[in-house]
Amino acid sequence: MGRPSGAAAEELAIQVRDVDLRFGRKSVLTNLNLDVGIGQKVAIVGPSGTGKSTILRLLAGLLLPSAGCISLYGRPQTYLREDQDNPTDVRLVFQSPALLASLSVAENVGFILRHSQQLSPADVRARVSRVLEEVGLKGIEDLMPGQLSGGMQKRVSFARALVEEPRSDNHHPPILLFDEPTAGLDPVACTRIEDMIVKTTEFAGGTAVVVSHVMSTVLRATDYVIMLYGGCAQWEGSVKEFEVTDNPYVRQFRSASLEGPMQPEVG
Ligand code: ADP
Ligand code: MG
């Protein structure tokens, strides 16, 4: 799937226009533009510290841009998520699974349902079991996080992001944001997570943005790549093009070379 070129804002899940983001005097994003079509799975790649997690926080409404505009399904995001009446369904899977160690898997996954909705304990339990099954962890409800491998904890954090049913008054499927979902995992666990990203995105009927350094994750879980460096997109194109392009940024990323346009910040 290619970039939905020229699509109207409401035909896009995400539209980022001329976004700047500064923390004090430090400029992190400069003139960032980004279109993500409904149902697309987009990778954002680039070296550490280039602002990838910051983009996800902007999309999740946890931060506001210093300048420019972010629209989700054509709706400009002018307020932080916590200040919106009926926020777009955006689910951020953080880099660290951050499970609560003293709660069981079921209590972790069902946490938000127990605390924010009027569901009976039996309904919560049924929903938790369903999403655990969806991430390939059927029957582990009563285990504690400390009893799980890193890959399993990651999958539990996916289940937690999926546990809320899309709201019936929300016309749009969820936008899923994954921050470095496969960092630090062994190759087999990586493959499992990559398939899980595709499966959970499709399960939710949604759109995904995946931040990753891991080449297999880009290739297996996404269909479009944005190469971020120096505060903006230096290259973008389909995964197929990403594998072969001569673009110096992408070439340096693919070969993990020290030589190339991407150099550590000085100072
Ligand atoms: P990446 O995810 O690509 O590694 P980040 O988005 O986490 O990068 O960070 C981009 C830059 O913004 C880094 O230089 C980081 O130190 C800085 N940064 C991130 N969050 C904050 C913050 N809340 N306050 C100040 N600087 C921040
Ligand atoms: Mg990051």
Short mmCIF file of C-alpha atoms and ligand atoms in Angstrom, two decimals:
data_model
loop_
_atom_site.label_atom_id
_atom_site.label_comp_id
_atom_site.label_asym_id
_atom_site.label_seq_id
_atom_site.Cartn_x
_atom_site.Cartn_y
_atom_site.Cartn_z
CA MET A 1 0.00 0.00 0.00
CA GLY A 2 1.39 3.40 -0.89
CA ARG A 3 0.94 6.84 0.47
CA PRO A 4 -2.62 8.03 -0.01
CA SER A 5 -1.38 11.00 -2.00
CA GLY A 6 -3.68 13.95 -2.22
CA ALA A 7 -6.26 12.33 0.08
CA ALA A 8 -8.58 14.69 1.93
CA ALA A 9 -7.88 15.00 5.66
CA GLU A 10 -10.99 13.02 6.64
CA GLU A 11 -9.87 10.08 4.49
CA LEU A 12 -6.68 9.89 6.55
CA ALA A 13 -6.37 8.41 10.02
CA ILE A 14 -3.49 10.79 10.75
CA GLN A 15 -2.45 14.03 9.13
CA VAL A 16 0.52 15.99 10.48
CA ARG A 17 1.10 19.40 8.90
CA ASP A 18 4.18 21.57 9.42
CA VAL A 19 4.60 20.50 13.01
CA ASP A 20 7.34 21.98 15.16
CA LEU A 21 8.04 20.77 18.65
CA ARG A 22 10.40 22.47 21.06
CA PHE A 23 11.25 21.61 24.63
CA GLY A 24 12.40 24.97 25.98
CA ARG A 25 15.11 26.07 23.57
CA LYS A 26 15.69 22.59 22.20
CA SER A 27 14.03 21.99 18.85
CA VAL A 28 13.09 18.33 18.40
CA LEU A 29 10.76 18.36 15.38
CA THR A 30 10.88 20.96 12.61
CA ASN A 31 8.32 21.17 9.88
CA LEU A 32 7.21 17.55 10.17
CA ASN A 33 4.61 16.35 7.68
CA LEU A 34 3.03 12.94 7.77
CA ASP A 35 -0.03 11.24 6.25
CA VAL A 36 -1.27 7.86 7.41
CA GLY A 37 -4.20 6.33 5.56
CA ILE A 38 -6.94 4.41 7.35
CA GLY A 39 -5.81 0.79 7.77
CA GLN A 40 -2.19 1.54 6.93
CA LYS A 41 0.70 0.23 9.08
CA VAL A 42 3.49 2.79 9.07
CA ALA A 43 7.00 2.44 10.51
CA ILE A 44 8.95 5.40 11.85
CA VAL A 45 12.69 4.66 11.93
CA GLY A 46 15.68 6.78 12.86
CA PRO A 47 18.48 7.01 15.40
CA SER A 48 17.90 7.43 19.15
CA GLY A 49 16.97 10.90 20.26
CA THR A 50 15.48 12.02 16.90
CA GLY A 51 11.99 12.43 18.28
CA LYS A 52 10.24 9.14 17.46
CA SER A 53 8.67 8.67 20.89
CA THR A 54 7.83 12.38 20.87
CA ILE A 55 5.81 11.90 17.66
CA LEU A 56 3.87 9.06 19.31
CA ARG A 57 3.18 11.24 22.35
CA LEU A 58 1.90 14.00 20.05
CA LEU A 59 -0.36 11.54 18.22
CA ALA A 60 -1.65 10.19 21.53
CA GLY A 61 -2.55 13.72 22.68
CA LEU A 62 -0.10 13.64 25.59
CA LEU A 63 1.77 16.62 24.12
CA LEU A 64 0.73 19.53 21.89
CA PRO A 65 2.88 20.80 19.01
CA SER A 66 4.66 24.15 19.40
CA ALA A 67 3.44 25.00 15.86
CA GLY A 68 1.54 23.27 13.05
CA CYS A 69 -1.46 20.98 13.15
CA ILE A 70 -2.24 17.32 13.84
CA SER A 71 -5.57 15.96 12.66
CA LEU A 72 -7.00 12.53 13.44
CA TYR A 73 -9.73 11.46 11.01
CA GLY A 74 -9.89 15.06 9.86
CA ARG A 75 -10.38 16.47 13.37
CA PRO A 76 -7.70 18.96 14.42
CA GLN A 77 -6.20 18.06 17.81
CA THR A 78 -6.09 21.40 19.55
CA TYR A 79 -6.35 20.15 23.11
CA LEU A 80 -4.52 17.54 25.12
CA ARG A 81 -6.34 14.23 25.27
CA GLU A 82 -7.29 14.67 28.93
CA ASP A 83 -9.03 17.94 28.05
CA GLN A 84 -11.09 16.51 25.16
CA ASP A 85 -14.74 15.52 25.59
CA ASN A 86 -14.81 12.63 23.19
CA PRO A 87 -11.21 11.88 22.22
CA THR A 88 -10.34 9.82 19.16
CA ASP A 89 -9.58 6.21 20.04
CA VAL A 90 -5.77 6.20 20.16
CA ARG A 91 -3.92 3.46 22.04
CA LEU A 92 -0.25 3.82 22.86
CA VAL A 93 1.75 0.69 23.67
CA PHE A 94 4.72 2.08 25.61
CA GLN A 95 8.27 0.88 25.12
CA SER A 96 8.35 -0.68 28.58
CA PRO A 97 5.46 -3.07 29.35
CA ALA A 98 5.19 -1.37 32.80
CA LEU A 99 3.00 -4.07 34.36
CA LEU A 100 2.13 -3.61 38.01
CA ALA A 101 4.19 -6.29 39.77
CA SER A 102 1.77 -6.89 42.63
CA LEU A 103 -1.24 -7.48 40.37
CA SER A 104 -2.01 -10.64 38.40
CA VAL A 105 -2.05 -10.65 34.61
CA ALA A 106 -5.86 -10.44 34.63
CA GLU A 107 -5.82 -7.52 37.07
CA ASN A 108 -3.23 -5.69 34.97
CA VAL A 109 -5.08 -6.21 31.69
CA GLY A 110 -8.51 -5.42 33.17
CA PHE A 111 -7.31 -2.44 35.24
CA ILE A 112 -8.79 0.28 33.08
CA LEU A 113 -12.11 -1.57 32.68
CA ARG A 114 -12.49 -2.04 36.42
CA HIS A 115 -11.68 1.60 37.07
CA SER A 116 -13.50 3.44 34.33
CA GLN A 117 -16.51 1.54 33.07
CA GLN A 118 -19.69 0.02 34.41
CA LEU A 119 -18.97 -3.61 33.60
CA SER A 120 -19.64 -6.47 36.00
CA PRO A 121 -16.58 -8.40 37.27
CA ALA A 122 -17.71 -11.35 35.12
CA ASP A 123 -17.86 -9.15 32.00
CA VAL A 124 -14.40 -7.74 32.75
CA ARG A 125 -13.03 -11.25 33.20
CA ALA A 126 -14.56 -12.40 29.89
CA ARG A 127 -13.16 -9.44 27.99
CA VAL A 128 -9.70 -9.95 29.57
CA SER A 129 -9.72 -13.65 28.62
CA ARG A 130 -10.69 -12.77 25.06
CA VAL A 131 -7.85 -10.30 24.51
CA LEU A 132 -5.32 -12.60 26.21
CA GLU A 133 -6.36 -15.33 23.80
CA GLU A 134 -5.96 -12.81 20.97
CA VAL A 135 -2.29 -12.23 21.90
CA GLY A 136 -1.62 -15.98 22.25
CA LEU A 137 -1.64 -16.10 26.05
CA LYS A 138 -4.79 -18.05 26.78
CA GLY A 139 -5.18 -19.18 30.37
CA ILE A 140 -2.44 -17.11 32.04
CA GLU A 141 -4.89 -14.81 33.88
CA ASP A 142 -3.70 -15.79 37.35
CA LEU A 143 0.06 -15.61 36.78
CA MET A 144 2.05 -12.69 38.17
CA PRO A 145 4.18 -10.46 35.87
CA GLY A 146 7.38 -11.76 37.51
CA GLN A 147 6.57 -15.24 36.25
CA LEU A 148 6.54 -14.15 32.60
CA SER A 149 9.34 -13.81 30.03
CA GLY A 150 10.06 -10.40 28.49
CA GLY A 151 8.21 -11.33 25.31
CA MET A 152 5.15 -12.49 27.28
CA GLN A 153 5.12 -9.25 29.29
CA LYS A 154 5.18 -7.35 26.01
CA ARG A 155 2.19 -9.33 24.76
CA VAL A 156 0.32 -8.69 28.02
CA SER A 157 0.90 -4.97 27.43
CA PHE A 158 -0.64 -5.39 23.95
CA ALA A 159 -3.66 -7.08 25.53
CA ARG A 160 -3.97 -4.19 27.97
CA ALA A 161 -4.01 -1.72 25.06
CA LEU A 162 -6.75 -3.73 23.32
CA VAL A 163 -8.97 -4.46 26.28
CA GLU A 164 -11.36 -1.55 25.89
CA GLU A 165 -14.04 -2.19 23.29
CA PRO A 166 -14.13 0.54 20.68
CA ARG A 167 -16.87 2.96 21.78
CA SER A 168 -20.07 2.54 19.83
CA ASP A 169 -20.44 6.30 19.38
CA ASN A 170 -16.96 6.49 17.88
CA HIS A 171 -17.25 6.11 14.13
CA HIS A 172 -13.60 5.39 13.56
CA PRO A 173 -11.51 2.32 14.31
CA PRO A 174 -8.67 2.75 16.82
CA ILE A 175 -5.21 4.09 16.00
CA LEU A 176 -2.55 1.89 17.60
CA LEU A 177 0.87 3.32 18.40
CA PHE A 178 3.73 0.95 19.23
CA ASP A 179 6.98 2.32 20.67
CA GLU A 180 9.96 0.03 20.00
CA PRO A 181 7.82 -3.10 20.42
CA THR A 182 10.65 -5.54 19.70
CA ALA A 183 13.65 -3.80 21.30
CA GLY A 184 15.74 -6.22 23.33
CA LEU A 185 13.86 -9.38 22.35
CA ASP A 186 15.40 -12.51 20.84
CA PRO A 187 14.70 -13.13 17.12
CA VAL A 188 11.91 -15.66 17.68
CA ALA A 189 10.16 -13.45 20.25
CA CYS A 190 10.55 -10.60 17.73
CA THR A 191 8.77 -12.57 15.03
CA ARG A 192 5.95 -13.39 17.43
CA ILE A 193 5.51 -9.73 18.36
CA GLU A 194 5.67 -8.63 14.73
CA ASP A 195 2.87 -11.02 13.82
CA MET A 196 1.01 -9.80 16.90
CA ILE A 197 1.21 -6.19 15.71
CA VAL A 198 -0.36 -7.17 12.39
CA LYS A 199 -2.96 -9.36 14.07
CA THR A 200 -3.95 -6.91 16.81
CA THR A 201 -4.15 -4.03 14.36
CA GLU A 202 -6.42 -6.09 12.15
CA PHE A 203 -8.37 -7.39 15.18
CA ALA A 204 -9.06 -3.80 16.17
CA GLY A 205 -9.79 -2.93 12.51
CA GLY A 206 -7.35 -0.10 12.95
CA THR A 207 -4.34 1.83 11.77
CA ALA A 208 -0.86 1.42 13.26
CA VAL A 209 2.26 3.52 13.69
CA VAL A 210 5.26 1.44 14.76
CA VAL A 211 8.47 3.07 15.96
CA SER A 212 11.32 0.59 15.60
CA HIS A 213 15.06 0.14 15.08
CA VAL A 214 14.61 -3.49 14.21
CA MET A 215 14.76 -4.22 10.50
CA SER A 216 12.68 -7.42 10.69
CA THR A 217 9.93 -5.47 12.45
CA VAL A 218 9.80 -2.87 9.72
CA LEU A 219 9.70 -5.55 7.03
CA ARG A 220 7.26 -7.92 8.71
CA ALA A 221 4.84 -5.64 10.50
CA THR A 222 4.51 -2.53 8.35
CA ASP A 223 3.88 -1.49 4.77
CA TYR A 224 5.23 2.05 4.64
CA VAL A 225 8.36 3.62 6.16
CA ILE A 226 9.27 7.12 7.30
CA MET A 227 12.94 7.79 7.98
CA LEU A 228 13.25 10.49 10.62
CA TYR A 229 16.40 12.53 11.15
CA GLY A 230 17.13 16.13 12.06
CA GLY A 231 13.57 16.81 13.15
CA CYS A 232 11.78 15.83 9.95
CA ALA A 233 11.20 13.01 7.46
CA GLN A 234 14.31 12.56 5.29
CA TRP A 235 12.77 9.80 3.21
CA GLU A 236 9.50 7.92 2.94
CA GLY A 237 8.22 5.13 0.78
CA SER A 238 6.90 1.59 0.70
CA VAL A 239 8.70 -1.19 2.54
CA LYS A 240 9.76 -2.59 -0.83
CA GLU A 241 11.36 0.72 -1.77
CA PHE A 242 12.95 0.95 1.69
CA GLU A 243 14.82 -2.29 1.03
CA VAL A 244 16.42 -1.03 -2.18
CA THR A 245 16.56 2.77 -2.17
CA ASP A 246 19.92 4.53 -2.56
CA ASN A 247 18.87 7.32 -0.21
CA PRO A 248 21.96 7.92 1.96
CA TYR A 249 19.98 8.02 5.23
CA VAL A 250 18.19 4.76 4.53
CA ARG A 251 21.40 3.15 3.27
CA GLN A 252 23.20 4.07 6.47
CA PHE A 253 20.30 2.77 8.57
CA ARG A 254 20.05 -0.52 6.64
CA SER A 255 23.78 -1.23 6.88
CA ALA A 256 24.14 0.10 10.47
CA SER A 257 27.15 2.01 9.18
CA LEU A 258 29.05 4.74 11.01
CA GLU A 259 29.62 6.43 7.66
CA GLY A 260 26.80 8.54 6.30
CA PRO A 261 24.74 11.65 6.88
CA MET A 262 23.56 10.60 10.36
CA GLN A 263 26.14 11.55 12.96
CA PRO A 264 25.91 11.90 16.74
CA GLU A 265 25.02 15.34 18.04
CA VAL A 266 28.01 17.33 19.16
CA GLY A 267 27.83 19.19 22.47
P1 ADP B 1 13.57 8.86 20.27
O1 ADP B 1 12.31 8.20 20.71
O2 ADP B 1 13.70 9.04 18.79
O3 ADP B 1 14.79 8.20 20.84
P2 ADP B 1 12.57 11.06 21.88
O4 ADP B 1 11.33 11.44 21.17
O5 ADP B 1 12.43 10.28 23.13
O6 ADP B 1 13.58 10.35 20.86
O7 ADP B 1 13.39 12.38 22.25
C1 ADP B 1 13.77 13.35 21.28
C2 ADP B 1 14.56 14.45 21.96
O8 ADP B 1 13.70 15.21 22.79
C3 ADP B 1 15.69 13.95 22.83
O9 ADP B 1 16.78 14.80 22.66
C4 ADP B 1 15.11 14.04 24.22
O10 ADP B 1 16.14 14.26 25.16
C5 ADP B 1 14.20 15.25 24.12
N1 ADP B 1 13.05 15.17 25.03
C6 ADP B 1 12.08 14.23 25.01
N2 ADP B 1 11.13 14.47 25.95
C7 ADP B 1 11.53 15.61 26.57
C8 ADP B 1 10.97 16.43 27.63
N3 ADP B 1 9.82 16.09 28.21
N4 ADP B 1 11.65 17.53 27.99
C9 ADP B 1 12.81 17.89 27.38
N5 ADP B 1 13.38 17.19 26.38
C10 ADP B 1 12.75 16.07 25.98
MG MG B 2 12.02 6.54 21.92
#
